Amino acid sequence: ASSRLILQAFNNQERLRAHQLLAARVAHMMGGKLEEEHWSRVYCGAKGIPYQAWSNLNIDVMYKGLGVEHKMLCRRSSKSLLEACGENLMHPSLTRSVRVPVELDADSAMRNVFSQYDELISLRRSRVAKDCPEAIPDMRLGWLLWQESLVEFLYFEVPMIAPDPEFYRAEWKQNPAKGNRKASKSLWIYEKETGLKRYSV
């Protein structure tokens, strides 16, 4: 439950700046696709952080003890983004740096994946700590949901915490060959308490 705790991302002044910067960015894009770099510039500008280029491999924001990894999800414009509140969100690149041990049974593979993710967080925490030794690292995941029409945006941050395998179960999902794609399998991970799928690796 602690990993779902919503953190304050902006104070009132920063939120107003983020709104202004995002509106200017959208006007400049003239209907184009919102990219990670666009949001990174808005976020850093709103918080008065020197711009840091967005990266697939490294943490996106590192400044004075703050470490934030951004994830973006595009939604159709037919529904308000407020309807996404309370949903389970899965991002396709959340475990980009994790290797899936396909030779293990599902639950063992899940524990291995969670352990790798915990190590990745620890590595990033150590980088943030080294960058600002006088501060306790504040590690966060920032989620930006945006409509294709660029009308609505929803941003929130949660603590960057590896899942506890005791609260999950897993199963292998077989993906048959399709066209030029070879057959493969994915690891589907469910909450024990609710039965909801929380991760697909």
C-alpha positions as a printed Julia matrix, in Angstrom:
201×3 Matrix{Float64}:
   0.0     0.0     0.0
   2.89    2.4     0.73
   4.04    2.28   -2.91
   0.69    3.81   -3.93
   1.02    6.81   -1.62
   0.65    9.96   -3.7
   3.32   12.57   -3.0
   3.1    16.33   -3.51
   4.81   16.96   -6.83
   4.44   20.77   -7.01
   3.7    23.58   -4.61
   1.08   26.13   -5.75
   3.62   28.38   -7.45
   5.28   25.47   -9.27
   1.9    24.09  -10.34
   0.98   27.45  -11.89
   4.32   27.62  -13.73
   3.88   24.03  -14.94
   0.44   24.92  -16.31
   1.8    27.99  -18.13
   4.84   26.17  -19.53
   2.77   23.18  -20.66
   0.2    25.43  -22.35
   2.99   27.24  -24.21
   4.55   23.92  -25.21
   1.24   22.56  -26.52
   0.65   25.75  -28.55
   4.14   25.47  -30.05
   3.62   21.78  -30.95
   0.56   22.6   -33.12
  -1.05   19.2   -32.6
   2.15   17.14  -32.7
   2.97   14.22  -30.41
   3.99   14.96  -26.84
   7.49   13.58  -26.27
   9.41   12.82  -23.08
  11.72   15.76  -23.69
   8.74   18.16  -23.78
   7.55   17.11  -20.34
  11.07   17.08  -18.92
  11.51   20.72  -19.94
   8.16   21.68  -18.42
   8.89   19.83  -15.17
  12.37   21.27  -14.7
  11.2    24.76  -15.64
   8.31   24.63  -13.19
  10.53   23.52  -10.3
  13.47   25.79  -11.15
  15.72   22.81  -11.9
  18.42   23.13  -14.58
  17.21   21.21  -17.64
  18.35   17.62  -17.72
  17.95   15.68  -20.96
  15.46   12.83  -20.72
  17.03    9.36  -20.81
  15.81    5.79  -21.28
  18.71    4.41  -19.26
  19.37    6.91  -16.46
  17.11    8.59  -13.95
  15.35   11.54  -15.57
  15.69   14.16  -12.81
  18.51   14.36  -10.26
  18.79   17.59   -8.31
  19.77   18.35   -4.7
  18.72   14.95   -3.36
  15.62   14.59   -5.55
  15.51   11.66   -7.97
  12.51   11.3   -10.32
  11.92    8.81  -13.09
   9.17    9.91  -15.46
   6.66    7.63  -17.17
   4.19    8.87  -19.78
   0.96    7.23  -20.9
  -1.19    8.5   -23.77
  -4.96    8.08  -23.47
  -7.77    8.48  -25.98
  -9.51   11.83  -25.92
 -13.03   10.36  -25.72
 -12.8    10.03  -21.92
 -11.69   12.41  -19.21
  -8.37   11.54  -17.61
 -10.12   11.7   -14.25
 -11.66    8.33  -15.16
  -8.16    6.86  -14.89
  -8.01    7.69  -11.18
  -7.97    4.47   -9.16
  -6.91    2.33  -12.13
  -3.88    0.03  -12.18
  -1.29    1.55  -14.51
   1.34   -0.5   -16.31
   4.05    1.2   -18.33
   5.77   -0.79  -21.12
   9.26    0.4   -20.18
   9.05    0.23  -16.4
  11.4    -2.79  -16.35
  13.49   -1.92  -19.4
  16.74   -2.7   -17.52
  15.47   -6.01  -16.07
  16.22   -9.41  -17.58
  13.49  -12.05  -17.31
  14.72  -15.53  -16.29
  12.45  -17.57  -18.56
  13.93  -20.87  -17.34
  12.4   -20.45  -13.85
   8.87  -21.18  -12.67
   6.64  -18.1   -12.62
   6.86  -17.22   -8.91
  10.64  -17.68   -8.83
  10.99  -15.52  -11.94
   8.83  -12.85  -10.31
  11.05  -12.77   -7.21
  14.12  -12.55   -9.42
  12.63   -9.64  -11.42
  11.6    -7.77   -8.24
  15.11   -8.29   -6.85
  16.67   -6.86  -10.01
  14.36   -3.86   -9.84
  15.29   -3.32   -6.18
  18.97   -3.36   -7.18
  18.27   -0.83   -9.94
  16.56    1.49   -7.46
  19.47    1.11   -5.03
  21.93    2.01   -7.8
  19.96    5.11   -8.71
  19.59    6.07   -5.05
  23.36    5.86   -4.62
  23.85    8.17   -7.63
  21.45   10.73   -6.18
  23.2    10.47   -2.8
  26.62   10.94   -4.39
  25.37   13.99   -6.28
  24.13   15.6    -3.04
  25.74   13.93    0.04
  24.12   16.33    2.52
  20.55   15.26    1.62
  18.62   12.03    2.12
  17.65   10.81   -1.39
  13.99   11.41   -2.24
  13.3     8.78   -4.9
  10.08    9.09   -6.89
   8.19    7.8    -9.93
   6.37   10.55  -11.8
   3.42    9.57  -13.99
   2.08   11.86  -16.72
  -1.18   10.85  -18.39
  -2.1    12.9   -21.44
  -4.85   12.92  -24.03
  -4.13   12.57  -27.74
  -5.92   15.9   -28.22
  -3.51   17.56  -25.75
  -6.52   18.96  -23.87
  -6.17   17.19  -20.52
  -3.06   16.26  -18.54
  -2.78   14.44  -15.22
   0.49   14.23  -13.31
   1.29   12.59   -9.98
   4.27   11.15   -8.12
   4.64    8.07   -5.92
   7.61    6.71   -3.95
  10.1     4.67   -5.98
   9.82    1.36   -4.1
  10.32   -2.19   -5.35
   7.23   -4.42   -4.89
   7.2    -6.95   -2.05
   6.89  -10.44   -3.64
   4.93  -11.7    -0.62
   1.88   -9.79   -1.86
   1.97  -11.1    -5.43
   1.68  -14.27   -7.48
   2.78  -14.82  -11.07
   2.08  -16.96  -14.11
   3.62  -17.33  -17.54
   1.56  -16.11  -20.48
   2.37  -17.82  -23.78
   2.44  -15.53  -26.82
   2.05  -17.56  -30.05
   3.99  -16.76  -33.2
   2.31  -14.08  -35.3
   3.5   -13.05  -38.75
   7.26  -12.46  -38.55
   7.19  -12.51  -34.76
   8.5   -15.58  -32.98
   6.6   -17.23  -30.16
   7.46  -15.85  -26.73
   6.14  -15.67  -23.21
   5.47  -12.89  -20.73
   5.4   -12.91  -16.96
   2.03  -11.71  -15.64
   2.05  -10.66  -11.99
  -1.12  -10.38   -9.91
  -1.99   -9.0    -6.49
  -2.87  -11.9    -4.2
  -5.51   -9.92   -2.32
  -7.45   -8.48   -5.27
  -6.51  -10.8    -8.14
  -5.76   -7.74  -10.3
  -2.88   -7.9   -12.77
  -0.31   -5.31  -11.68
   2.7    -6.04  -13.91
   3.44   -7.59  -17.28
   7.12   -8.28  -17.88
